[in-house]
Short mmCIF file of C-alpha atoms in Angstrom, two decimals:
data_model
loop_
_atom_site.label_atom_id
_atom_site.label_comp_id
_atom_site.label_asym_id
_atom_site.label_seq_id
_atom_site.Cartn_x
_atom_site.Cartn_y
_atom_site.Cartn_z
CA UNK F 1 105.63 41.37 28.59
CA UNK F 2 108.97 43.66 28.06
CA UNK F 3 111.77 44.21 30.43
CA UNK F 4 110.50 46.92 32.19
CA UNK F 5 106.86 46.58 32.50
CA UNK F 6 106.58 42.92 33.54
CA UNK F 7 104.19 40.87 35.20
CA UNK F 8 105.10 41.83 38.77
CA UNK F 9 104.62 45.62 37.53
CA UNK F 10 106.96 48.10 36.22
CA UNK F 11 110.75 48.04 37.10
CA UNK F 12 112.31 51.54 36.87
CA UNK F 13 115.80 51.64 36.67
CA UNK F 14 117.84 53.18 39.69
CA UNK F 15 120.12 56.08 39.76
CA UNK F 16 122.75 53.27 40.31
CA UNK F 17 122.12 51.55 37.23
CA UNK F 18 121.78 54.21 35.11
CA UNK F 19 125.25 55.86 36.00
CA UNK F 20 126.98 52.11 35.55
CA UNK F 21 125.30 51.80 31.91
CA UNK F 22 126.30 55.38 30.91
CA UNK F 23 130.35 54.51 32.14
CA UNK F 24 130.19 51.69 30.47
CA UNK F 25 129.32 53.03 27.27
CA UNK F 26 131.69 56.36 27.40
CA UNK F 27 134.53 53.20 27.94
CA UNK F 28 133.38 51.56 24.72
CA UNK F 29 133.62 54.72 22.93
CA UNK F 30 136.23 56.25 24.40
CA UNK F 31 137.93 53.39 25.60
CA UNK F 32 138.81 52.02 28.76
CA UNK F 33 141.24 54.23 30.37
CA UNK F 34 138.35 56.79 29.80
CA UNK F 35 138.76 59.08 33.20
CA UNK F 36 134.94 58.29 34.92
CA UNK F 37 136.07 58.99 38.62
CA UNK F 38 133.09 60.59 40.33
CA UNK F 39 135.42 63.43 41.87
CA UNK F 40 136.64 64.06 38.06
CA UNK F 41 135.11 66.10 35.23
CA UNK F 42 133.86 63.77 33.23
CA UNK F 43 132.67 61.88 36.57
CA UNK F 44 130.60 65.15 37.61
CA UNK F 45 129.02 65.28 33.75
CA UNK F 46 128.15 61.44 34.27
CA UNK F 47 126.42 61.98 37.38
CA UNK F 48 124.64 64.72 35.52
CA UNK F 49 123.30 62.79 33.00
CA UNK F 50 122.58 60.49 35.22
CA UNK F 51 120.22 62.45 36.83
CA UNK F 52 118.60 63.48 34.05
CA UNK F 53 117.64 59.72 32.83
CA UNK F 54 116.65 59.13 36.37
CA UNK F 55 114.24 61.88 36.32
CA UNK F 56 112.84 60.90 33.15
CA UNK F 57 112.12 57.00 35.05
CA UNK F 58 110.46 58.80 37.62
CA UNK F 59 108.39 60.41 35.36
CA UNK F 60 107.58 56.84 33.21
CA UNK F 61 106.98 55.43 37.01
CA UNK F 62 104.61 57.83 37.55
CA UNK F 63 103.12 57.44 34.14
CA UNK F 64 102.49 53.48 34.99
CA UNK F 65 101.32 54.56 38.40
CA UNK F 66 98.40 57.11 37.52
CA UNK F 67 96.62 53.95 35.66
CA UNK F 68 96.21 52.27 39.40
CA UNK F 69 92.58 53.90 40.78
CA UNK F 70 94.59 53.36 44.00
CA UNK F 71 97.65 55.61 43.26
CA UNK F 72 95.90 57.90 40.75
CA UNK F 73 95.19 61.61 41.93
CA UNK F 74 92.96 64.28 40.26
CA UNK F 75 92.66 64.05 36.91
CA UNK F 76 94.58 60.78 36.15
CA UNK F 77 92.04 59.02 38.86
CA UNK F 78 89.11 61.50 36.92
CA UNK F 79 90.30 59.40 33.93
CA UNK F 80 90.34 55.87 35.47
CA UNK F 81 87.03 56.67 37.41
CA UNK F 82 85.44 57.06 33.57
CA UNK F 83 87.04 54.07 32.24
CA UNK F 84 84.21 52.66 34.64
CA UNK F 85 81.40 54.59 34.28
CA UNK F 86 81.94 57.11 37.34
CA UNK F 87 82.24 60.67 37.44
CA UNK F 88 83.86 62.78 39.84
CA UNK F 89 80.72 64.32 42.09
CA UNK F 90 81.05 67.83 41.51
CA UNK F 91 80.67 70.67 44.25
CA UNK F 92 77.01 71.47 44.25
CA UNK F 93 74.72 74.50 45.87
CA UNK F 94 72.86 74.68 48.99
CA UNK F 95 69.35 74.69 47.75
CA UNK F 96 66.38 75.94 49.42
CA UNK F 97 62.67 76.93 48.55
CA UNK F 98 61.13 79.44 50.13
CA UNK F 99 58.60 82.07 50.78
CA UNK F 100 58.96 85.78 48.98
CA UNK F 101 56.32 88.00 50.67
CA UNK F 102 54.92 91.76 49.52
CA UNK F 103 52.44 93.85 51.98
CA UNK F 104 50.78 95.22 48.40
CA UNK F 105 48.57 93.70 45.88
CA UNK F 106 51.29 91.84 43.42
CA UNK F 107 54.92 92.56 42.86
CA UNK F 108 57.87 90.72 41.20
CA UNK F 109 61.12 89.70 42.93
CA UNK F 110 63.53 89.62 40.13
CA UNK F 111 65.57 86.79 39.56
CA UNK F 112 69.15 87.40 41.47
CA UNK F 113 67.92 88.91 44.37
CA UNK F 114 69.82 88.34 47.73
CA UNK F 115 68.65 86.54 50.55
CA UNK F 116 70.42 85.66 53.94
CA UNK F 117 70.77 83.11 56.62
CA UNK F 118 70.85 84.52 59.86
CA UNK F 119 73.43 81.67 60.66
CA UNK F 120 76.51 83.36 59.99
CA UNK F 121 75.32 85.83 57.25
CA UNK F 122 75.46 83.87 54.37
CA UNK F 123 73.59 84.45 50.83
CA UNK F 124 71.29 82.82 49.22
CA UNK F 125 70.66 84.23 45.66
CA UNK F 126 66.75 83.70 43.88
CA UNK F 127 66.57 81.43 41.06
CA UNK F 128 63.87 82.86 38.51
CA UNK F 129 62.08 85.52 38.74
CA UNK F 130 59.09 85.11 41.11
CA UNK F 131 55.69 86.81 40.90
CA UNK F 132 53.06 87.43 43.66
CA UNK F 133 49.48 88.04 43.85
CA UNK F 134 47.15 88.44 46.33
CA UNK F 135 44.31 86.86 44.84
CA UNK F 136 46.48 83.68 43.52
CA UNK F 137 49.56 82.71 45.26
CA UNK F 138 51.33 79.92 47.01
CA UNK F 139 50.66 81.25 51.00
CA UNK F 140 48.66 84.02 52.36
CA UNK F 141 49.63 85.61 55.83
CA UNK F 142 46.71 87.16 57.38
CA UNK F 143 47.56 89.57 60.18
CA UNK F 144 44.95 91.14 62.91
CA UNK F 145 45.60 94.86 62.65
CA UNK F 146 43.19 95.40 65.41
CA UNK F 147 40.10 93.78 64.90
CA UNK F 148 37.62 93.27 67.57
CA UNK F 149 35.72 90.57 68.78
CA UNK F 150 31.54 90.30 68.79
CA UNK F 151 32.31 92.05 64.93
CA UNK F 152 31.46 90.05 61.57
CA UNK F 153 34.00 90.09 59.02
CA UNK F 154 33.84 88.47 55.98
CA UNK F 155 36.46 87.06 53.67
CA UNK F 156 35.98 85.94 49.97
CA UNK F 157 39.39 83.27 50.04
CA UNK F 158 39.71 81.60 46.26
CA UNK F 159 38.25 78.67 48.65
CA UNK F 160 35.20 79.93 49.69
CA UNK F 161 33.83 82.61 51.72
CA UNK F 162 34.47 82.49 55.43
CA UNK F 163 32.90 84.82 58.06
CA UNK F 164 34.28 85.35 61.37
CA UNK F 165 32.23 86.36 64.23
CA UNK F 166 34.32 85.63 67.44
CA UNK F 167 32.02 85.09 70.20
CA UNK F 168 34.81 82.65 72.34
CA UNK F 169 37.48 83.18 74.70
CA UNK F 170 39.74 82.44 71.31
CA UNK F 171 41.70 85.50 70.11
CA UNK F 172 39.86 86.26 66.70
CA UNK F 173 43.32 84.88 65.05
CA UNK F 174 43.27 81.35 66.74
CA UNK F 175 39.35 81.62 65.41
CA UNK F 176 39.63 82.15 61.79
CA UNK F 177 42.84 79.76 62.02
CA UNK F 178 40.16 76.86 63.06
CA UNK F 179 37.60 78.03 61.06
CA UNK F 180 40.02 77.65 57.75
CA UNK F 181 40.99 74.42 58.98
CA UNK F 182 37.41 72.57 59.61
CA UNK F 183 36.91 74.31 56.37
CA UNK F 184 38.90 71.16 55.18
CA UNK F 185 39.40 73.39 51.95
CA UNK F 186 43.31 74.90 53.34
CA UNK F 187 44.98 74.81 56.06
CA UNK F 188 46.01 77.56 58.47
CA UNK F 189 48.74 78.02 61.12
CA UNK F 190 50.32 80.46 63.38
CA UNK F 191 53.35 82.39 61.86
CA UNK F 192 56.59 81.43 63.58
CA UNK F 193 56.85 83.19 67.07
CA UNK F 194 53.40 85.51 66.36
CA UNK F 195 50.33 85.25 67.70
CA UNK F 196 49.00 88.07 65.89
CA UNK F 197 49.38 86.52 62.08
CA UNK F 198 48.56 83.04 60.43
CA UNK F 199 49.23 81.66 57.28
CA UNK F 200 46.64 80.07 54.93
CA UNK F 201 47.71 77.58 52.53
CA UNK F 202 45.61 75.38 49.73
CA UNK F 203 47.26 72.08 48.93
CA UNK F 204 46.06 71.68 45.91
CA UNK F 205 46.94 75.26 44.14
CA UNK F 206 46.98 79.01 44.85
CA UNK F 207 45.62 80.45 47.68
CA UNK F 208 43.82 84.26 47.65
CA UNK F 209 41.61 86.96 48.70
CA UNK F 210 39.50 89.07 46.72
CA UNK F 211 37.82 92.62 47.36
CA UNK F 212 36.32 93.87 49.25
CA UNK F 213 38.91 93.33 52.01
CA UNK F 214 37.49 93.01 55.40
CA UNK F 215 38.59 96.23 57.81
CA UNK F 216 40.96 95.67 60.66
CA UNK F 217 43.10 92.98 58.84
CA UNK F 218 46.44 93.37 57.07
CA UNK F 219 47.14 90.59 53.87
CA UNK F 220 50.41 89.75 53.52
CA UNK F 221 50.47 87.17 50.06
CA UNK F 222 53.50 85.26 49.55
CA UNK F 223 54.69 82.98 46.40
CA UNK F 224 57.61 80.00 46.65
CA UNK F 225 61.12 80.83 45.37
CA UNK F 226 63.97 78.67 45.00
CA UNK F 227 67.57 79.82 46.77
CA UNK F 228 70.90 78.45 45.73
CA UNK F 229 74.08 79.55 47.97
CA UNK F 230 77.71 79.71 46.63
CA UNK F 231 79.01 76.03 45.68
CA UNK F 232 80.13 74.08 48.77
CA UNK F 233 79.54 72.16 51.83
CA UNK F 234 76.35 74.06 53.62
CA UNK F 235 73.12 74.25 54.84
CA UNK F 236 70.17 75.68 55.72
CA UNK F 237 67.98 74.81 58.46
CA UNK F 238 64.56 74.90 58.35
CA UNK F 239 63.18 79.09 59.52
CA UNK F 240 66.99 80.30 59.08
CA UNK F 241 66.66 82.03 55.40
CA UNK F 242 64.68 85.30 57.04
CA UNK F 243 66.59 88.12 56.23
CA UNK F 244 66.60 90.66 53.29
CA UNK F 245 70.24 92.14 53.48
CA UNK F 246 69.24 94.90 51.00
CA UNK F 247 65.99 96.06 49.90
CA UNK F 248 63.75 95.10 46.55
CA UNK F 249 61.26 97.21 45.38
CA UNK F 250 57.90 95.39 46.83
CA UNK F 251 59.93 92.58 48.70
CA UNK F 252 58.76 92.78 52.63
CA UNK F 253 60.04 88.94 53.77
CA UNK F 254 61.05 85.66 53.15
CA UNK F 255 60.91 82.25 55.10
CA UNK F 256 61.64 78.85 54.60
CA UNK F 257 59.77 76.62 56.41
CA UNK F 258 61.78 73.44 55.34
CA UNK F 259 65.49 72.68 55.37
CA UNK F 260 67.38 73.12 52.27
CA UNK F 261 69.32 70.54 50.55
CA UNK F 262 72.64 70.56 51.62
CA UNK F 263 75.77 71.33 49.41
CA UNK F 264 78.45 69.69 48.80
CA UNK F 265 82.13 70.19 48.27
CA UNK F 266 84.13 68.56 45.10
CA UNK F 267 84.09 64.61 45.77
CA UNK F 268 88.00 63.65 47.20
CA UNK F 269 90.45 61.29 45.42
CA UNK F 270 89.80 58.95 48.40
CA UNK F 271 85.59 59.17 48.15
CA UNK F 272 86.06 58.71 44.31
CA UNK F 273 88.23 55.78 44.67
CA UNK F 274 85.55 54.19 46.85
CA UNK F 275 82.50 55.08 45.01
CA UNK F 276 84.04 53.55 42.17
CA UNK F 277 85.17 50.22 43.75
CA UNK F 278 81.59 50.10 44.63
CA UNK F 279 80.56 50.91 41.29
CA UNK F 280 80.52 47.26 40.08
CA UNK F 281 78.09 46.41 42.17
CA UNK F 282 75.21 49.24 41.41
CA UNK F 283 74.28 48.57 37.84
CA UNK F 284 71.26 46.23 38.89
CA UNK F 285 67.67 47.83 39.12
CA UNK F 286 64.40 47.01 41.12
CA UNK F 287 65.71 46.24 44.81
CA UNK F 288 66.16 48.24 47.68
CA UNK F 289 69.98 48.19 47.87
CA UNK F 290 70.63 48.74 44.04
CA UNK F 291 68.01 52.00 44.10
CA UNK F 292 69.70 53.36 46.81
CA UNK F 293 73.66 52.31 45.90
CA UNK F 294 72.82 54.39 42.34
CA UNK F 295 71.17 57.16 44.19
CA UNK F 296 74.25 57.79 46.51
CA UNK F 297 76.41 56.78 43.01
CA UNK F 298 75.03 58.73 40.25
CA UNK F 299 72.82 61.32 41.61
CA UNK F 300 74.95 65.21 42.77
CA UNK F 301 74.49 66.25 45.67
CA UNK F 302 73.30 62.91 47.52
CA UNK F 303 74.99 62.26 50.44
CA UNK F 304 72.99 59.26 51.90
CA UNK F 305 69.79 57.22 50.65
CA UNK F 306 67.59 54.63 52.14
CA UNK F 307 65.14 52.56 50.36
CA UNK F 308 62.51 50.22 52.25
CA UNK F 309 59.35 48.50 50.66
CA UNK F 310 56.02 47.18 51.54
CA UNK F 311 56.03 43.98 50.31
CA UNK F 312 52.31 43.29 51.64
CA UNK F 313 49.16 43.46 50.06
CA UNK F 314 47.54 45.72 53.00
CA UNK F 315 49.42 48.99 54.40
CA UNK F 316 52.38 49.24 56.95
CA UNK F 317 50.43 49.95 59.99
CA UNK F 318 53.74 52.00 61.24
CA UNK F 319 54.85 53.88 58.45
CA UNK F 320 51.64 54.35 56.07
CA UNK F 321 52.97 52.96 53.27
CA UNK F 322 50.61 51.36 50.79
CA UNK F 323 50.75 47.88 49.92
CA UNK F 324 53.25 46.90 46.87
CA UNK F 325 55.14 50.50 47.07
CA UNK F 326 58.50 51.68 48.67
CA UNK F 327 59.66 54.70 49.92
CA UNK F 328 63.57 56.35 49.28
CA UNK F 329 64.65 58.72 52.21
CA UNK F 330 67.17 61.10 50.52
CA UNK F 331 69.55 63.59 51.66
CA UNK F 332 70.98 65.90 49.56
CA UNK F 333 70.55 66.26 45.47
CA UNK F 334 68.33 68.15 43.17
CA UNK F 335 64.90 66.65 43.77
CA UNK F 336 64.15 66.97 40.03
CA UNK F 337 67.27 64.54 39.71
CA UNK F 338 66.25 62.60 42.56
CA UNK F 339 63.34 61.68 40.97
CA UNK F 340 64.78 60.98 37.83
CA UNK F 341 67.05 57.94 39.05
CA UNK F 342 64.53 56.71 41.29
CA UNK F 343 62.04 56.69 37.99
CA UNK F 344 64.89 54.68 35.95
CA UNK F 345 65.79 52.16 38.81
CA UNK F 346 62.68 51.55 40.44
CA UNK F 347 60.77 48.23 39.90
CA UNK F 348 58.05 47.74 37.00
CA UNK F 349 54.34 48.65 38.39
CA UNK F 350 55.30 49.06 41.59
CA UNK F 351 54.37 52.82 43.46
CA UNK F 352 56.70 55.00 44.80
CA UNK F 353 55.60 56.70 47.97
CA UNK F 354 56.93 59.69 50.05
CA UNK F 355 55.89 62.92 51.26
CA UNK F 356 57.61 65.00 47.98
CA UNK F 357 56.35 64.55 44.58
CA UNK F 358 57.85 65.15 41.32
CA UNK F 359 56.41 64.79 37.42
CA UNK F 360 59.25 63.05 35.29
CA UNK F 361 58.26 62.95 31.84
CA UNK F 362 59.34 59.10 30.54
CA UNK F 363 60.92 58.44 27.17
CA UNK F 364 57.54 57.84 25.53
CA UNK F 365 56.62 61.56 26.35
CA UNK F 366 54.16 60.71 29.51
CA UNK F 367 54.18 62.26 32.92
CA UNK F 368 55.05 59.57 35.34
CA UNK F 369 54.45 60.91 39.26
CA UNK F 370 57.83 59.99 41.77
CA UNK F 371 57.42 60.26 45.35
CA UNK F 372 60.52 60.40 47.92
CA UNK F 373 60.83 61.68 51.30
CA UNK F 374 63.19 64.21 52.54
CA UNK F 375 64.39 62.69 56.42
CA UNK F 376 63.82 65.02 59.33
CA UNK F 377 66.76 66.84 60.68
CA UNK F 378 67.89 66.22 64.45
CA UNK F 379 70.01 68.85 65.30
CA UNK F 380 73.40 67.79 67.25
CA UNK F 381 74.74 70.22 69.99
CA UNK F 382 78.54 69.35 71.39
CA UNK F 383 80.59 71.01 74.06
CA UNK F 384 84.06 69.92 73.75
CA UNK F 385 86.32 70.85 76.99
CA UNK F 386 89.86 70.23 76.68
CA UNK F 387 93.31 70.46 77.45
CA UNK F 388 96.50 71.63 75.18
CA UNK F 389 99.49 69.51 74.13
CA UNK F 390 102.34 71.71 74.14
CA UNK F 391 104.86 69.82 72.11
CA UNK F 392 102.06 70.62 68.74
CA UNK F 393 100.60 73.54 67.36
CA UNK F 394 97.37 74.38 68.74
CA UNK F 395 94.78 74.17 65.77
CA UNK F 396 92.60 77.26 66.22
CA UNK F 397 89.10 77.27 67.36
CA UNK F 398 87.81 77.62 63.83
CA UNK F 399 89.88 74.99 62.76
CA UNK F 400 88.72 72.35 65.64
CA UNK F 401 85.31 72.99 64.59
CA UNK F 402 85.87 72.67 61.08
CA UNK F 403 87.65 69.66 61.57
CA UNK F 404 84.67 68.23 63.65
CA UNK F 405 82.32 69.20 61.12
CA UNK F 406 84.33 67.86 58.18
CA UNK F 407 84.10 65.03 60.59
CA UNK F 408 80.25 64.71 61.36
CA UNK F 409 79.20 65.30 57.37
CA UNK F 410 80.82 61.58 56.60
CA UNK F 411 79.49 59.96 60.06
CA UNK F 412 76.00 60.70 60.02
CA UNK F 413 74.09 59.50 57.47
CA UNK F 414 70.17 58.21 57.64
CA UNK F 415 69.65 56.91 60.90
CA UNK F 416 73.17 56.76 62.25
CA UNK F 417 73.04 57.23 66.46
CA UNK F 418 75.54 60.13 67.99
CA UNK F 419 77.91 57.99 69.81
CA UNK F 420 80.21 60.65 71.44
CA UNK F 421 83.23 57.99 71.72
CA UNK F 422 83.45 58.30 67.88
CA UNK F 423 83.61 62.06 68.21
CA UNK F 424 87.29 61.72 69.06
CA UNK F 425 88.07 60.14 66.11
CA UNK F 426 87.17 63.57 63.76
CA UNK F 427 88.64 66.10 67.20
CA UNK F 428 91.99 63.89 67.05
CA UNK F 429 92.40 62.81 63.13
CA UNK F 430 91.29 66.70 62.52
CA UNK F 431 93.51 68.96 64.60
CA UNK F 432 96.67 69.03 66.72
CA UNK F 433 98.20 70.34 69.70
CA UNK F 434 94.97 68.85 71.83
CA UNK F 435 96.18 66.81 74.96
CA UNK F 436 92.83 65.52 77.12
CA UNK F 437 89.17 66.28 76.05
CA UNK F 438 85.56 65.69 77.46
CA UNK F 439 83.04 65.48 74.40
CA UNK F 440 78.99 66.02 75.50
CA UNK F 441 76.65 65.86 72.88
CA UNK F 442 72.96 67.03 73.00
CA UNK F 443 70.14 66.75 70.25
CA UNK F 444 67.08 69.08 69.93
CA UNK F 445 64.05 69.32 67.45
CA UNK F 446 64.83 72.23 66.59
CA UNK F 447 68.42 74.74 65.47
CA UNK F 448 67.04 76.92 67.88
CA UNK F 449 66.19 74.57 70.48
CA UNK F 450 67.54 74.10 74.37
CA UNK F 451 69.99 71.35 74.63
CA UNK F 452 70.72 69.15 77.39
CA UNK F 453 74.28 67.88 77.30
CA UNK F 454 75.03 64.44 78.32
CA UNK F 455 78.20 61.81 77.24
CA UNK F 456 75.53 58.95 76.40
CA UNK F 457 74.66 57.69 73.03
CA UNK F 458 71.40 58.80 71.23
CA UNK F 459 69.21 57.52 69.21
CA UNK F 460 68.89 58.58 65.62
CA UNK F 461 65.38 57.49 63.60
CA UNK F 462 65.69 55.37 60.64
CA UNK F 463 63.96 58.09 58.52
CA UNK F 464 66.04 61.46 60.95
CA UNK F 465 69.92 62.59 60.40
CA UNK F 466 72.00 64.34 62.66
CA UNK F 467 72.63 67.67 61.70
CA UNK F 468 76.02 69.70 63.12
CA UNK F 469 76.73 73.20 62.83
CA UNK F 470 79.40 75.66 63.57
CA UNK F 471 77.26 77.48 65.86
CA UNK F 472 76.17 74.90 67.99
CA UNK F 473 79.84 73.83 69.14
CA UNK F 474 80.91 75.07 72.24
CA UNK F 475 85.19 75.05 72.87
CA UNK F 476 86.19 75.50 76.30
CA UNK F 477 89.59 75.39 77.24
CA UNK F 478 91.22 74.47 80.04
CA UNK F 479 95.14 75.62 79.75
#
């Protein structure tokens, strides 16, 4: 080891020593009745100097330091973070598919258009241009534009012909919605919040009408887009992409009927430096921790994973899940990617199972099917009543609930139960100027939904996430 960088670490010299090596050696030259007073000239160029040589040990100090993951910052921890194998997680899109609908016969929504989340007005722009036709396309919304009952219409669907004839206290839309699904060929559904339209979807590929068109009913057919958002921590609930902010030639609507996967913002020194301590430990293959420790490690985007397997040779009589198969629950990341690290870490003929499936084509040049599932979102409500500390500076209302919702995004992973005492912890760590507060938390189904406030803890599913948003925090002060 040398004198400086020893075994203990690296030894910079101090200010001190520096200043007492640089009069010593002006003496030698110059002799020793060399004026090197600190109040004299030569003094005030010493001290100088001295400065200079000390800023130059700070510099080789920090140097030394940025090779420690656990001093490092931004790019020098970047650096030691590859040394290991780990990348910095980059800031990745809100991602969301969804449903373009035209009131004509076909049309094309050109790659780029805008659409918006009525939760604070924020855009979503189309990935790839997407076409629609009425005889072949992902959903068809069928809508009664007044049809009557005791009156046979007929309706050539790409499934089959089906003729209605409503003779029942239905209304002729709740008929032809159970006549499409005992058809066992689609299935059908009420439009969100109508009772006038359905939708009609086949499982296994397009969906259509052809001509003749029955009289008193209005088509509405509808392909699947893909949405990203700007970069950064959002997301998009399921029903909450539904507005065109300017119009597109043949481009009537657009709905997503399943929550996006959430963005992310650029991973933090201190997230890095954990991931990477971690990162010893995730190389191994095959087992339920290691697929879900290189899910959460290498995959974008994933903010939590959690892998369980059937280990039996009949199915789980709870879950559904075949014998000899496992299932990941994933938030977050690229499903395409998803799949791809659950295809190179899962264990040798053993099935995947979920409710998504992707094709990933193996190195051989085969098409190998992945199935994950995609947890349900709980959505968490809080009213947060409180009191100022007037020796502080009162954070602002936007900044409490960013603070909370910085907060919530690292607390509630897969299954993790809303325990309001541990609220504090983001309100206090997050904010300032806040002197006494009352935290009541409330969950519904749905981002819509009615909550009911109370201060006890709730239970979160193994396979459900709590899910907090700006709009569903509620500040009330009190001074």
């Amino acid at each position: 080891m040398g004198t400086y960088v020893t075994p203990q670490g690296f030894r910079a010299k101090t200010l001190q020593e520096i200043r007492a090596e640089l009069t010593e050696g002006l003496k030698t030259i110059f002799g020793p009745t060399f004026e090197t007073a600190v109040e004299s000239p030569n003094g005030h160029l010493i001290s100088q100097l001295s400065l200079v040589h000390a800023n130059l040990w700070q510099l080789a100090a920090e140097v030394y330091a940025s090779r420690d993951p656990g001093q490092a910052e931004g790019v020098a921890l970047d650096w030691s973070a590859v040394l290991t194998g780990i990348d910095r997680k980059p800031e990745t899109s809100c991602r969301v598919r969804a449903t373009l609908y035209t009131d004509g016969a076909e049309a094309v929504i050109p790659a780029g258009s805008v659409a918006q989340r009525s939760r604070g007005s924020l855009d979503f722009t189309l990935f790839g241009d997407v076409s629609i036709d009425r005889t072949a396309c992902d959903e068809l919304v069928v809508v009664d534009d007044g049809s009557q009952r005791s009156t046979a219409y007929t309706f050539h669907f790409t499934f089959g012909d089906i003729t209605l004839n409503n003779e029942s206290l239905e209304s002729n839309m709740a008929r032809l919605m159970h006549i499409v699904n005992q058809s066992g060929m689609a299935t059908a559904g009420f439009m969100p919040g109508r009772t006038d339209a359905i939708y009609i979807r086949q499982g296994s590929g397009p969906v259509g009408i052809a001509a003749p068109l029955p009289q008193d009913f209005a088509f509405r057919p509808g392909s699947d887009g893909v949405f990203e958002a700007a970069p950064g921590r959002q997301t998009c609930e399921a029903g909450e992409l539904d507005t065109i902010p300017e119009a597109v030639d043949g481009w009537v609507a657009v709905y997503n009927r399943e929550a996006g996967v959430p963005g992310t913002d650029l991973e933090t020194d201190d997230e890095l430096r954990v991931r990477r301590a971690a990162s010893r430990s995730v190389r191994a293959c095959g087992t339920d921790p290691a697929i879900e420790a290189r899910l959460k490690a290498e995959v974008p985007g994933v903010t939590d994973a959690y892998v369980q397997s059937n280990r039996a040779m009949t199915a789980d009589p709870v879950t559904g899940r075949p014998p000899k198969s496992f299932e990941a629950l994933v938030i977050g990341g690229d499903d395409d990617a998803v799949a791809r690290k659950i295809y190179e870490t899962q264990p040798s003929g053993i099935q995947s199972y979920g409710d998504r499936e992707v094709v990933v084509v193996d190195s051989r040049g085969d098409e190998q099917v992945i199935r994950f599932s995609r947890p349900a979102a709980k959505y968490l409500w809080l009213k947060v009543n409180y009191s100022i500390y007037s020796e502080e500076q009162v954070s602002s209302n936007a900044e409490i609930r960013d603070a909370l919702m910085s907060w919530a995004a690292t607390e509630y992973g897969l299954g993790r139960d809303v325990i309001p005492d541990r609220i504090y912890r983001g309100l206090y760590t997050g904010t300032t100027g806040i002197g006494q507060a009352e935290i009541l938390v409330a969950v519904t189904n749905t981002p819509d939904g009615t909550p009911v406030y109370g201060s006890g803890v709730i239970g979160i599913g193994h396979a459900e996430y709590a899910s907090l948003a700006a709009e569903r925090i509620t500040l009330t002060r009190s001074n």
